[in-house]
C-alpha cells in the first residue's frame, strides 16, 4: 500500500513536469544578495562597492526586487557612471529572465547580453520622464538560438542626466516561458449590475485601471490588482453607467494574469452576509465597508442627519486615490453607508480633506429648489481649494464653475459662518518654506475669498469654533487647532485669532485630523477624529474613526480647558449592566472575574488609597493608572492624569480595534489601538502595591451598531 502511494506521488510529479514542459530546473545567474559583486567586474563609481539594499540616498522607494539586494547604479546619484560585467557562463536554457527598473536610455542605462563580445540582446529601464517609478519588472529574452554558447552580461550606466541609472536583480536561465507584460489589456462589459467587483492583492504592483465609456475614462485609479488569489475584493459603483457598454482597462498586466476575467458584476457585495460581522470589524466605531479611510471630512448636521464624509481609498487597503466616502446617521451611533460623494476631479488629482456647511440664506446662490443648499470646500490637489454644493441632502455634489476659489500652497479648508461680521470664514492650512500656518480668508458668498490673517505653528486640518465657558452663553471662547488636536483658547474677530495662552492637549494616542459638526442642533459641539494607526490586518478595510464626543469648555485653576465625553446617544447600545458600590479592593482580587464578552463600557470612580498602580486588563489590554507618576497608560499610550480629591474617574469604551478612555469627566481623552488577542474575552480590575477603593464600578455590555448582512442598508 505504502509503496503504491509513493509510486502514484512520483507519477504525479512527473506528469506536472511534462505538462508544464519544465524538464530542466531553472539556473540562477545572480541574485545580488551578497555584500560584494563577487567575480563580476566593476568599472566607474555608479555601482558602488557592492549590491544596494533597496533605495540609495535621495532615491524614491525601490520596489519589485527580490530579497534584499539588487544592482542599483544610483550610487553617487544620476551623474555617476560605470559598468558591471559578469563572468562568462554557458547559455543552457531557452530564456534568460531578469528584473529591471530605472532609466530608459537605450545603450546608456541598459543590460546587454554579449556573445563572442558582441551585443546580441539589450534592455533598458522604463523611465524617461520626470516622475515615474523605481519599480523593477520582469523581462526576458528568448536566447534559444545561442544554446550551448558562452556569454557575458554587461550592465551599463553611462547616462548622467535625469533617470541616469539602471536597476537589475534576479537573473535566471529557464525553459519555462516567462509571462510578458501586456500594455493596456482591456475587457468589454455591458453594465448590467450595481457594482463591479475587483480582486486586490496587498503588495502587488500598483496598476492604473480605468473604466472607459465611449472612449473616455469615466473612472481611473490605482489598484494593487490580483493576478490570481485575491486577498479581498473592492467594488466600483456602476450606478451612473447602467446599460452602457464599457471597457475595463489596465495599463499593464502579465499575459498570464486573470485579473480582468476575475472582475465580476453583481448587485450585492460578494460577502454581503458577513458584512460588519467580520472577526475584527469594530462594532460601534465607524469603518468603511471596503478599503482605507483617514480624516473625517465635511461633518455637517442637516435635516435630522449627521453626515460623515471621509478621506477614502475605495480600491485598496492603504492610503491612495483620495475620494470622499460618505455615511449618514440619525444618532451618531448607527451609520448607513452611502455612495461615494466626491471622486477625484481627474486621474492623478485627489479630493483631499475639507468641510461642509449649510448655506441657510443661499448667499452662494447655489440653491435650486426649496431645500437648503449644502456647500463643501475641499482640496483638489492639482488645483487648490474648491467648492462643491448639493441640493439633495448631500447625496450628489456639483463643482462650482469658478474653482479653485483659493489657490495657494496648502490644504484642508474649514468653512464657518461668523455671525457677528456676517461673513463666511475659511480657515485653511498654508505652508511657505518652513513656515506652517493657518490662514483665515473671508467671503460674503463662499465664492470670492479675501485673505484676512495668518497664524503660525500649526500643521494640516485646521478647526475653529466657539463654545460657552461653563455653559454660560454670555461667556464664550474660540478654539483653534490643527491635525494633532493641540488647541489654543482665545478670541476670533472674523479675521484673526487672538490666543489667551499656550496650546493645550486634550487627546492622547491614536487621534488625528479631527473635525466638529457644523450646524449641530442645540449648540452641541460634536467631534470625530481619525483613529490614525488603528489597523485591521487580514480585513477588507483599514483604519477607524474615534467614537463621537461632545466638547465643552470649563474654567479650571490652570485656565479654560476643553473636555470631551462620548455623545449621550451611546445609551442606545447599552445592554446588561453590572454595578458595584464601595468595593475595598485588595491585591489579587478581581471583581470582574465572572464577566466575559466582546464590547464594553466600563466606568469606575476610584480612590487610589494605598495603591501604587491600579486599573484594568480588558480582553487582555492593560489600562493602568500609576499613582506616583499621575499617569494613565492605555496599551502604550501615556497621558498625564491628576487625581481629583484622591480619586480618578474613568469611562472606558472597549471595541474590537481600540480602547478609548475618558478620564475625570472628560478632562483627558485617550484613543489607543488595541486589537485584543483572539479568544481573550475576560475582564479584570486590579490594584497593586496596596489596597484601593472603588466607590463605584460599572460594566455595561454594548451592542453592535451595524445592521448585519445586506449592503449596510444603502439607499
Ligand atoms: C491629514 C491629511 C490632510 C490631507 C489628507 C489626505 O491626515 O494629510 O492634510 O488633506 O490627509 O488624505
XYZ file of C-alpha atoms and ligand atoms in Angstrom:
727
model
C 0.000 0.000 0.000
C 2.712 2.392 1.058
C 4.779 1.627 -1.978
C 1.801 2.123 -4.302
C 1.194 5.569 -2.852
C 4.773 6.582 -3.291
C 4.654 5.439 -6.890
C 1.484 7.438 -7.506
C 3.023 10.544 -5.988
C 6.082 10.103 -8.177
C 3.962 9.722 -11.285
C 2.065 12.867 -10.353
C 5.247 14.889 -10.164
C 6.441 13.583 -13.491
C 3.140 14.444 -15.117
C 3.219 18.039 -13.824
C 6.753 18.386 -15.110
C 5.755 17.132 -18.550
C 2.592 19.234 -18.677
C 4.480 22.475 -18.000
C 7.358 21.403 -20.216
C 9.742 22.234 -17.354
C 12.031 19.271 -17.788
C 15.162 21.107 -16.571
C 15.368 23.134 -13.375
C 15.952 26.865 -13.607
C 19.531 28.159 -13.228
C 20.300 31.212 -11.147
C 22.937 33.516 -12.624
C 22.860 36.160 -9.894
C 20.509 37.324 -7.128
C 22.809 40.028 -5.701
C 22.058 39.039 -2.126
C 25.752 39.126 -1.080
C 27.706 42.127 0.188
C 30.013 42.234 -2.843
C 29.656 41.683 -6.592
C 31.890 38.588 -6.288
C 33.558 37.792 -9.592
C 31.616 40.389 -11.577
C 33.903 43.169 -12.853
C 33.162 46.736 -11.877
C 34.271 49.948 -13.596
C 33.395 53.505 -12.550
C 31.525 54.614 -9.422
C 27.843 54.185 -10.244
C 27.527 50.602 -8.992
C 29.054 51.330 -5.594
C 31.119 48.873 -3.566
C 28.519 46.092 -3.798
C 24.792 45.412 -4.321
C 22.440 48.021 -2.838
C 19.787 47.052 -0.325
C 16.736 48.834 -1.720
C 16.884 52.577 -2.329
C 20.082 54.654 -2.099
C 20.204 58.150 -0.545
C 17.875 60.650 -2.296
C 16.226 57.925 -4.376
C 12.479 57.223 -4.460
C 11.347 53.918 -2.924
C 12.721 50.979 -4.902
C 10.271 48.066 -5.139
C 9.798 44.877 -7.134
C 13.269 43.440 -6.457
C 13.503 40.024 -4.854
C 15.117 39.581 -1.455
C 17.141 42.487 -0.053
C 19.925 43.138 -2.532
C 19.915 44.386 -6.118
C 22.121 46.181 -8.632
C 21.315 49.888 -8.311
C 23.541 52.314 -10.239
C 22.190 55.351 -8.366
C 25.292 55.180 -6.136
C 26.527 58.787 -6.195
C 23.248 59.858 -7.864
C 22.335 60.036 -11.535
C 25.612 61.659 -12.551
C 27.805 58.675 -11.603
C 28.670 56.210 -14.394
C 30.171 52.742 -14.683
C 29.718 49.163 -15.859
C 29.249 45.811 -14.187
C 30.225 42.719 -16.209
C 29.525 39.112 -15.329
C 31.964 36.242 -15.609
C 31.466 34.018 -18.636
C 28.656 31.454 -18.414
C 27.035 28.980 -20.811
C 23.566 29.555 -22.208
C 21.779 26.333 -21.277
C 18.094 27.287 -21.251
C 15.646 28.763 -23.710
C 15.072 32.034 -21.829
C 17.114 34.488 -19.843
C 14.986 36.420 -17.331
C 15.747 39.382 -15.088
C 14.074 42.150 -13.102
C 14.749 45.616 -14.490
C 13.971 49.206 -13.480
C 15.479 52.698 -13.744
C 16.207 54.887 -16.762
C 15.044 54.350 -20.311
C 18.196 55.405 -22.175
C 18.900 52.575 -24.648
C 22.618 51.870 -24.800
C 23.270 54.124 -21.784
C 21.202 52.655 -18.951
C 20.850 49.041 -20.005
C 21.693 45.403 -19.599
C 23.399 43.734 -22.585
C 23.921 40.097 -23.472
C 27.301 39.579 -25.144
C 28.111 36.530 -27.272
C 31.563 36.495 -28.865
C 31.996 40.019 -27.474
C 29.016 41.310 -29.493
C 25.786 42.718 -28.041
C 23.084 40.266 -29.159
C 20.312 41.418 -26.786
C 19.768 44.621 -24.810
C 17.101 46.014 -22.472
C 16.623 49.350 -20.764
C 14.537 50.579 -17.793
C 11.030 52.066 -18.187
C 11.575 55.757 -17.224
C 12.400 58.675 -19.483
C 10.283 61.495 -17.939
C 10.451 63.174 -14.527
C 8.216 61.292 -12.059
C 7.792 57.633 -12.935
C 8.579 54.761 -10.629
C 11.615 52.912 -9.273
C 9.746 49.631 -9.550
C 11.573 46.674 -11.146
C 9.557 44.473 -13.514
C 10.259 41.062 -15.002
C 11.651 40.925 -18.552
C 13.075 38.124 -20.639
C 14.948 37.290 -23.828
C 14.495 34.187 -25.929
C 18.108 33.006 -26.307
C 17.444 29.566 -27.790
C 19.447 30.436 -30.918
C 22.597 30.689 -28.771
C 22.123 27.345 -26.980
C 25.414 25.998 -25.677
C 27.340 29.217 -26.409
C 29.459 31.117 -23.896
C 28.130 34.558 -22.942
C 28.550 37.504 -20.592
C 26.116 40.077 -19.199
C 27.093 43.735 -19.014
C 25.100 46.252 -17.013
C 25.797 49.766 -18.279
C 25.263 53.232 -16.828
C 26.821 55.977 -18.966
C 23.873 58.388 -18.618
C 24.353 61.366 -16.316
C 21.022 63.303 -16.538
C 17.511 62.527 -15.247
C 16.896 58.796 -14.771
C 20.626 58.232 -15.406
C 20.688 54.921 -13.570
C 19.681 51.279 -14.003
C 18.383 48.681 -11.528
C 18.736 44.931 -12.077
C 18.015 41.852 -9.978
C 17.403 38.092 -10.090
C 18.970 36.964 -13.375
C 17.931 33.415 -14.290
C 18.018 30.877 -17.068
C 14.785 28.970 -17.573
C 12.931 26.764 -20.047
C 9.512 27.936 -18.848
C 8.136 30.766 -20.922
C 8.056 33.793 -18.590
C 4.965 35.993 -18.510
C 5.098 39.038 -20.757
C 3.745 42.396 -19.603
C 0.873 43.433 -21.868
C 0.212 47.130 -22.356
C -3.385 48.341 -21.957
C -5.153 44.968 -21.988
C -8.937 45.516 -21.959
C -12.166 43.694 -21.380
C -15.547 44.758 -22.746
C -18.532 44.701 -20.484
C -22.150 45.762 -20.739
C -23.064 47.420 -17.476
C -25.964 45.476 -16.007
C -25.382 45.497 -12.254
C -24.810 47.974 -9.490
C -21.234 47.016 -8.676
C -18.116 45.808 -10.411
C -16.051 43.713 -8.003
C -12.298 43.857 -8.385
C -9.749 41.483 -6.857
C -6.966 43.007 -4.739
C -3.687 41.518 -3.568
C -1.889 43.540 -0.905
C 1.646 44.359 -2.046
C 1.012 43.547 -5.728
C 2.321 46.125 -8.238
C 0.108 49.214 -8.372
C -1.601 49.243 -11.756
C -3.512 52.090 -13.335
C -7.012 50.887 -14.063
C -9.821 52.629 -15.878
C -13.435 52.162 -16.807
C -13.988 53.650 -20.240
C -17.327 54.622 -21.710
C -17.445 55.986 -25.242
C -13.644 56.045 -25.360
C -13.394 58.250 -22.270
C -12.035 57.177 -18.888
C -15.030 57.767 -16.595
C -13.206 56.239 -13.636
C -9.453 55.908 -13.305
C -7.433 54.887 -10.276
C -4.525 52.872 -8.930
C -5.077 49.381 -7.657
C -2.947 46.502 -6.421
C -4.901 44.229 -8.706
C -4.586 40.496 -8.006
C -3.476 38.418 -10.978
C -4.891 35.451 -9.078
C -5.842 34.518 -5.476
C -7.120 37.895 -4.210
C -6.705 38.896 -0.560
C -10.031 40.742 -0.714
C -12.463 42.407 -3.119
C -13.212 46.052 -3.647
C -16.012 47.495 -5.707
C -16.581 50.188 -8.254
C -20.043 51.744 -8.234
C -21.559 51.290 -11.717
C -24.782 53.159 -10.970
C -24.119 56.100 -13.355
C -23.289 53.805 -16.288
C -26.244 51.422 -16.343
C -26.964 49.897 -19.744
C -23.796 51.320 -21.285
C -21.102 49.290 -22.923
C -17.782 49.923 -21.294
C -14.189 48.800 -21.400
C -12.187 47.869 -18.397
C -8.539 48.671 -18.982
C -5.331 48.114 -17.029
C -2.150 49.904 -18.092
C -0.009 46.782 -17.728
C -0.711 43.170 -16.848
C 1.318 39.985 -17.173
C -0.129 37.914 -20.029
C -0.985 35.102 -17.607
C -2.925 37.416 -15.241
C -6.572 36.523 -14.681
C -7.389 39.934 -13.132
C -9.661 41.167 -15.925
C -11.501 37.847 -16.108
C -12.000 37.799 -12.342
C -13.702 41.231 -12.318
C -17.394 40.496 -11.902
C -20.615 42.493 -11.907
C -23.162 41.984 -9.168
C -25.876 43.899 -7.359
C -24.655 42.697 -3.993
C -21.363 42.844 -2.198
C -19.596 39.488 -2.563
C -19.668 38.779 1.165
C -22.810 40.753 1.994
C -23.944 38.207 4.577
C -20.846 38.588 6.692
C -20.523 42.357 6.231
C -19.873 44.200 9.538
C -19.637 40.855 11.307
C -16.044 40.156 10.240
C -13.814 38.888 13.054
C -12.056 42.215 13.553
C -14.762 44.664 12.416
C -15.214 47.384 15.044
C -18.804 47.086 16.198
C -19.527 50.661 17.255
C -16.714 52.666 15.675
C -17.093 53.771 12.092
C -15.122 51.856 9.474
C -15.707 51.739 5.734
C -17.157 48.630 4.084
C -14.033 48.383 1.962
C -10.665 49.999 1.699
C -8.783 52.676 3.554
C -10.062 55.702 5.467
C -8.401 58.662 7.136
C -9.619 62.160 8.053
C -13.297 62.792 8.743
C -14.477 65.433 6.251
C -17.489 67.690 5.786
C -19.066 66.944 9.173
C -22.424 68.671 8.971
C -25.825 68.108 10.552
C -28.729 68.660 8.212
C -32.397 67.718 8.391
C -32.002 65.031 11.006
C -28.868 63.511 9.504
C -25.312 63.599 10.804
C -23.159 63.421 7.680
C -19.792 61.754 7.883
C -17.679 62.224 4.776
C -14.173 60.906 4.960
C -10.834 60.500 3.180
C -11.190 57.196 1.408
C -9.318 54.844 -0.868
C -12.148 52.655 -2.186
C -9.751 50.411 -4.125
C -7.062 49.494 -1.639
C -6.092 48.767 1.934
C -3.513 51.564 2.085
C -3.728 55.327 1.628
C -4.182 56.458 -2.001
C -6.754 57.540 -4.653
C -8.319 60.007 -2.216
C -12.120 60.229 -2.569
C -14.740 61.472 -0.122
C -16.558 58.434 1.227
C -19.954 59.102 2.776
C -22.143 57.789 5.571
C -25.107 59.228 7.459
C -26.533 58.623 10.890
C -29.639 59.730 12.742
C -27.987 59.286 16.128
C -24.167 59.393 15.671
C -24.059 55.695 16.578
C -25.772 53.734 13.796
C -24.316 54.572 10.393
C -25.601 53.927 6.912
C -23.003 53.919 4.158
C -23.870 55.843 1.018
C -22.237 56.028 -2.415
C -19.002 57.956 -2.741
C -19.654 61.710 -2.563
C -16.566 63.132 -4.282
C -14.461 61.433 -6.912
C -11.069 62.842 -7.829
C -11.500 65.614 -10.367
C -9.390 63.642 -12.819
C -6.737 60.914 -12.753
C -3.746 61.981 -10.686
C -5.744 64.589 -8.783
C -7.081 63.752 -5.342
C -10.008 65.004 -3.275
C -8.238 65.881 -0.020
C -9.796 66.968 3.240
C -12.337 69.731 3.726
C -15.540 70.726 5.434
C -19.227 71.416 4.806
C -21.805 73.991 5.871
C -25.500 74.696 5.375
C -25.873 77.901 3.361
C -29.169 78.788 5.016
C -29.603 82.174 3.353
C -28.405 80.975 -0.047
C -25.578 83.509 -0.003
C -23.885 81.421 -2.687
C -26.895 81.379 -4.985
C -26.358 77.631 -5.427
C -29.811 76.691 -4.178
C -32.024 75.284 -6.920
C -35.193 74.273 -5.045
C -36.862 74.968 -1.762
C -34.385 72.918 0.281
C -31.363 74.466 1.971
C -28.209 74.010 -0.041
C -25.129 72.300 1.418
C -21.757 73.734 0.428
C -18.459 71.932 0.924
C -14.878 73.061 0.440
C -12.123 70.557 -0.287
C -8.589 70.484 -1.599
C -8.272 69.343 -5.180
C -4.569 68.535 -5.101
C -3.845 69.762 -8.601
C -5.951 72.940 -8.397
C -6.384 74.338 -4.882
C -9.311 74.939 -2.543
C -12.531 74.090 -4.376
C -16.222 74.495 -3.679
C -18.958 71.949 -4.359
C -22.632 72.092 -3.494
C -25.545 69.733 -3.009
C -29.267 70.354 -3.344
C -30.244 66.791 -2.486
C -29.194 66.435 1.152
C -25.595 65.622 0.415
C -26.254 62.721 -1.946
C -24.769 64.296 -5.073
C -22.412 67.236 -5.412
C -21.753 69.743 -8.189
C -18.472 71.528 -8.822
C -18.618 75.313 -8.769
C -17.548 76.515 -12.243
C -15.159 79.103 -10.768
C -12.956 76.564 -8.962
C -10.438 76.815 -7.400
C -11.632 79.610 -5.122
C -8.311 79.855 -3.253
C -5.046 78.824 -4.874
C -2.012 78.635 -2.596
C 0.481 76.216 -1.113
C -1.825 74.466 1.364
C -4.842 72.282 2.012
C -7.819 71.316 4.201
C -10.261 74.259 4.090
C -12.534 74.635 7.132
C -15.655 76.730 6.447
C -17.703 78.502 9.094
C -20.218 81.316 9.347
C -19.052 84.216 11.512
C -22.324 85.734 12.690
C -21.022 89.000 14.228
C -19.388 90.104 10.952
C -21.976 88.323 8.775
C -19.459 86.608 6.547
C -18.029 83.204 5.762
C -14.596 82.249 7.050
C -12.226 79.695 5.593
C -9.500 78.515 7.980
C -7.009 76.689 5.809
C -3.597 75.115 6.267
C -0.877 77.066 4.480
C 2.835 76.410 4.049
C 5.641 78.597 2.805
C 9.160 77.237 3.097
C 9.487 76.015 6.656
C 6.554 78.092 7.836
C 3.465 76.095 8.793
C 0.380 78.205 9.380
C -3.361 78.526 9.396
C -4.699 81.237 7.094
C -8.064 82.914 7.523
C -9.907 84.070 4.420
C -13.325 85.724 4.387
C -16.166 85.748 1.878
C -19.705 87.068 1.524
C -20.808 84.232 -0.785
C -18.403 81.255 -0.450
C -17.039 82.021 -3.921
C -14.959 85.218 -3.679
C -12.405 84.988 -0.900
C -10.150 87.610 0.616
C -7.098 86.894 2.769
C -7.562 88.041 6.382
C -4.633 86.924 8.501
C -2.178 84.144 9.261
C -1.203 82.371 12.479
C 1.944 80.209 12.605
C 2.696 76.922 14.302
C 0.007 74.578 13.010
C 0.054 71.572 10.692
C -2.850 70.391 8.481
C -6.579 70.147 9.041
C -7.455 73.378 10.890
C -10.548 73.542 13.061
C -12.118 76.700 14.510
C -15.281 77.095 16.608
C -16.826 78.859 19.558
C -18.071 77.384 22.842
C -19.573 78.795 26.028
C -17.400 78.556 29.147
C -19.114 76.533 31.888
C -22.260 76.624 29.773
C -22.670 80.397 30.219
C -23.982 81.812 26.957
C -22.565 85.258 27.702
C -19.019 83.994 28.228
C -17.783 82.436 25.023
C -14.330 81.478 23.802
C -12.954 80.369 20.464
C -10.915 77.222 19.952
C -8.344 76.757 17.205
C -6.427 73.586 16.476
C -4.642 71.661 13.706
C -4.470 67.958 12.930
C -2.771 66.960 16.208
C -5.695 68.493 18.113
C -3.480 70.639 20.367
C -5.653 73.701 20.827
C -5.494 77.376 21.564
C -8.238 79.092 23.527
C -8.847 82.697 22.552
C -10.930 85.135 20.572
C -11.666 85.258 16.862
C -12.856 88.540 15.424
C -13.793 87.228 11.998
C -10.386 87.961 10.557
C -7.728 86.992 13.105
C -7.320 84.676 16.071
C -6.048 86.116 19.353
C -4.888 83.387 21.748
C -5.221 83.690 25.531
C -2.215 81.469 26.234
C -0.283 78.369 25.180
C -1.529 75.312 23.303
C -3.261 72.647 25.409
C -3.741 68.933 24.881
C -6.959 67.007 25.415
C -6.459 63.871 23.297
C -3.644 61.335 23.534
C -2.806 58.372 21.305
C -4.386 57.341 18.011
C -6.210 60.559 17.259
C -5.632 62.894 14.302
C -7.289 65.322 11.896
C -10.457 65.653 13.945
C -13.371 67.857 12.979
C -16.528 69.091 14.654
C -20.038 69.222 13.200
C -21.302 72.426 11.768
C -24.981 73.246 12.189
C -25.424 70.769 15.071
C -28.684 71.229 16.997
C -28.888 72.799 20.476
C -25.431 74.330 20.291
C -23.830 70.899 20.543
C -20.151 70.682 19.502
C -19.654 67.075 18.388
C -16.193 65.927 17.386
C -14.954 62.901 15.424
C -11.283 62.138 14.807
C -9.398 59.703 12.649
C -8.115 56.880 14.856
C -4.842 57.135 12.980
C -2.902 53.876 13.038
C -5.755 51.654 14.214
C -5.250 48.939 11.684
C -7.005 45.694 10.806
C -4.708 43.077 9.277
C -6.488 40.483 7.177
C -9.665 42.566 6.889
C -11.011 44.193 3.713
C -10.968 47.596 5.469
C -8.351 49.631 7.320
C -8.419 52.411 9.992
C -11.368 53.631 12.059
C -12.959 56.842 13.315
C -12.938 57.648 17.018
C -16.278 57.462 18.804
C -18.130 60.814 18.541
C -17.651 63.006 21.596
C -19.303 66.184 22.799
C -16.914 69.005 23.629
C -17.343 71.634 26.329
C -15.237 74.329 27.946
C -14.652 74.599 31.668
C -12.816 77.089 33.768
C -10.133 75.303 35.803
C -7.395 76.542 38.137
C -4.978 76.436 35.204
C -7.278 78.331 32.825
C -10.079 77.484 30.409
C -9.856 73.890 29.183
C -11.680 71.752 26.636
C -13.256 68.471 27.762
C -14.610 65.535 25.765
C -17.110 62.833 26.641
C -18.795 60.237 24.428
C -22.080 61.514 22.986
C -25.103 60.584 25.089
C -26.532 58.588 22.152
C -24.144 55.815 23.227
C -27.019 54.866 25.549
C -28.778 53.148 22.654
C -26.088 50.453 22.650
C -26.188 49.718 26.365
C -27.309 46.244 27.375
C -26.833 44.247 30.533
C -25.283 46.305 33.333
C -23.476 45.149 36.490
C -22.791 47.542 39.342
C -20.652 47.500 42.428
C -20.596 50.101 45.180
C -17.889 50.789 47.757
C -15.585 47.883 46.997
C -12.419 47.705 49.116
C -10.058 46.181 46.579
C -7.090 44.173 47.834
C -4.210 42.910 45.743
C -5.095 39.713 43.904
C -8.843 40.385 43.913
C -10.807 40.875 40.716
C -14.438 41.929 40.984
C -14.916 41.448 37.225
C -13.694 37.847 37.122
C -17.088 36.407 36.197
C -17.507 38.586 33.138
C -16.512 37.867 29.606
C -17.501 39.376 26.277
C -16.599 41.466 23.303
C -17.854 45.052 23.626
C -17.898 47.001 26.862
C -18.378 50.275 28.559
C -16.621 50.329 31.925
C -17.000 53.125 34.448
C -15.068 53.478 37.642
C -14.855 56.060 40.396
C -11.660 55.028 42.120
C -9.991 56.206 45.328
C -6.329 55.495 44.827
C -5.845 54.835 48.585
C -2.609 52.958 49.260
C -2.223 51.572 45.757
C 0.845 52.180 43.607
C -0.898 51.111 40.435
C -4.485 50.297 39.696
C -6.612 49.705 36.673
C -7.913 47.110 34.300
C -6.981 44.406 31.894
C -9.809 44.431 29.375
C -9.731 41.492 26.997
C -6.039 41.326 27.840
C -5.384 45.030 27.118
C -3.903 46.988 30.050
C -5.433 50.298 31.200
C -3.201 51.264 34.098
C -3.109 54.280 36.398
C 0.268 54.909 38.054
C -0.484 56.819 41.244
C 3.021 58.187 41.934
C 3.562 59.330 38.355
C -0.040 60.544 37.976
C -0.079 58.876 34.571
C -2.608 56.809 32.718
C -1.237 54.214 30.280
C -3.523 52.523 27.786
C -1.685 49.881 25.821
C 1.431 52.019 25.454
C -0.339 55.380 25.139
C 0.654 57.521 28.121
C -1.395 60.517 29.300
C -0.874 62.681 32.374
C -3.853 62.450 34.718
C -4.068 64.299 38.012
C -6.324 62.776 40.634
C -9.180 64.959 41.888
C -9.678 64.698 45.671
C -7.631 61.480 45.695
C -9.836 59.903 43.017
C -9.687 59.136 39.322
C -12.853 58.630 37.318
C -12.654 56.544 34.160
C -15.138 55.880 31.384
C -13.771 53.241 29.009
C -15.069 52.035 25.646
C -13.830 48.630 24.514
C -14.281 47.702 20.851
C -12.522 45.227 18.570
C -9.808 47.577 17.385
C -9.412 50.144 20.128
C -9.842 51.206 23.704
C -10.903 54.767 24.455
C -10.688 56.278 27.905
C -12.316 59.493 29.111
C -10.849 60.383 32.468
C -12.107 62.737 35.163
C -15.299 63.611 33.298
C -13.555 64.190 30.012
C -10.526 66.199 31.100
C -8.237 63.645 29.458
C -9.201 61.595 26.390
C -7.239 58.617 25.087
C -7.672 56.623 21.899
C -5.452 53.546 21.731
C -5.113 50.949 19.010
C -5.742 47.660 20.758
C -6.600 44.504 18.908
C -7.499 42.110 21.716
C -5.761 38.751 21.495
C -8.040 36.227 19.827
C -10.151 34.425 22.373
C -9.309 36.955 25.118
C -12.748 37.914 26.432
C -12.139 38.239 30.167
C -12.109 41.427 32.245
C -10.037 42.284 35.261
C -9.922 45.197 37.711
C -6.831 45.216 39.897
C -4.830 47.100 42.468
C -1.083 46.753 43.049
C 1.299 47.772 45.847
C -1.574 48.338 48.276
C -5.378 48.392 48.503
C -7.623 50.923 46.792
C -11.312 51.623 46.980
C -13.830 51.563 44.172
C -16.579 53.959 45.166
C -18.428 52.647 42.175
C -17.750 50.290 39.309
C -19.979 49.515 36.363
C -19.558 47.099 33.478
C -22.075 47.516 30.684
C -22.352 45.212 27.697
C -22.568 47.184 24.465
C -24.421 46.069 21.358
C -23.227 46.089 17.764
C -24.229 49.267 15.935
C -24.290 47.703 12.482
C -27.131 46.038 10.687
C -25.595 42.727 9.772
C -25.842 41.458 6.224
C -27.154 43.282 3.172
C -25.266 46.301 1.981
C -25.465 48.202 5.244
C -28.905 49.436 4.277
C -27.534 51.585 1.487
C -30.036 53.750 -0.394
C -4.193 64.603 7.119
C -4.061 64.726 5.621
C -4.629 66.039 5.140
C -4.959 65.744 3.718
C -5.421 64.319 3.803
C -5.063 63.477 2.645
O -4.263 63.287 7.530
O -2.734 64.598 5.242
O -3.781 67.128 5.307
O -5.950 66.572 3.231
O -4.843 63.765 4.956
O -5.626 62.216 2.731
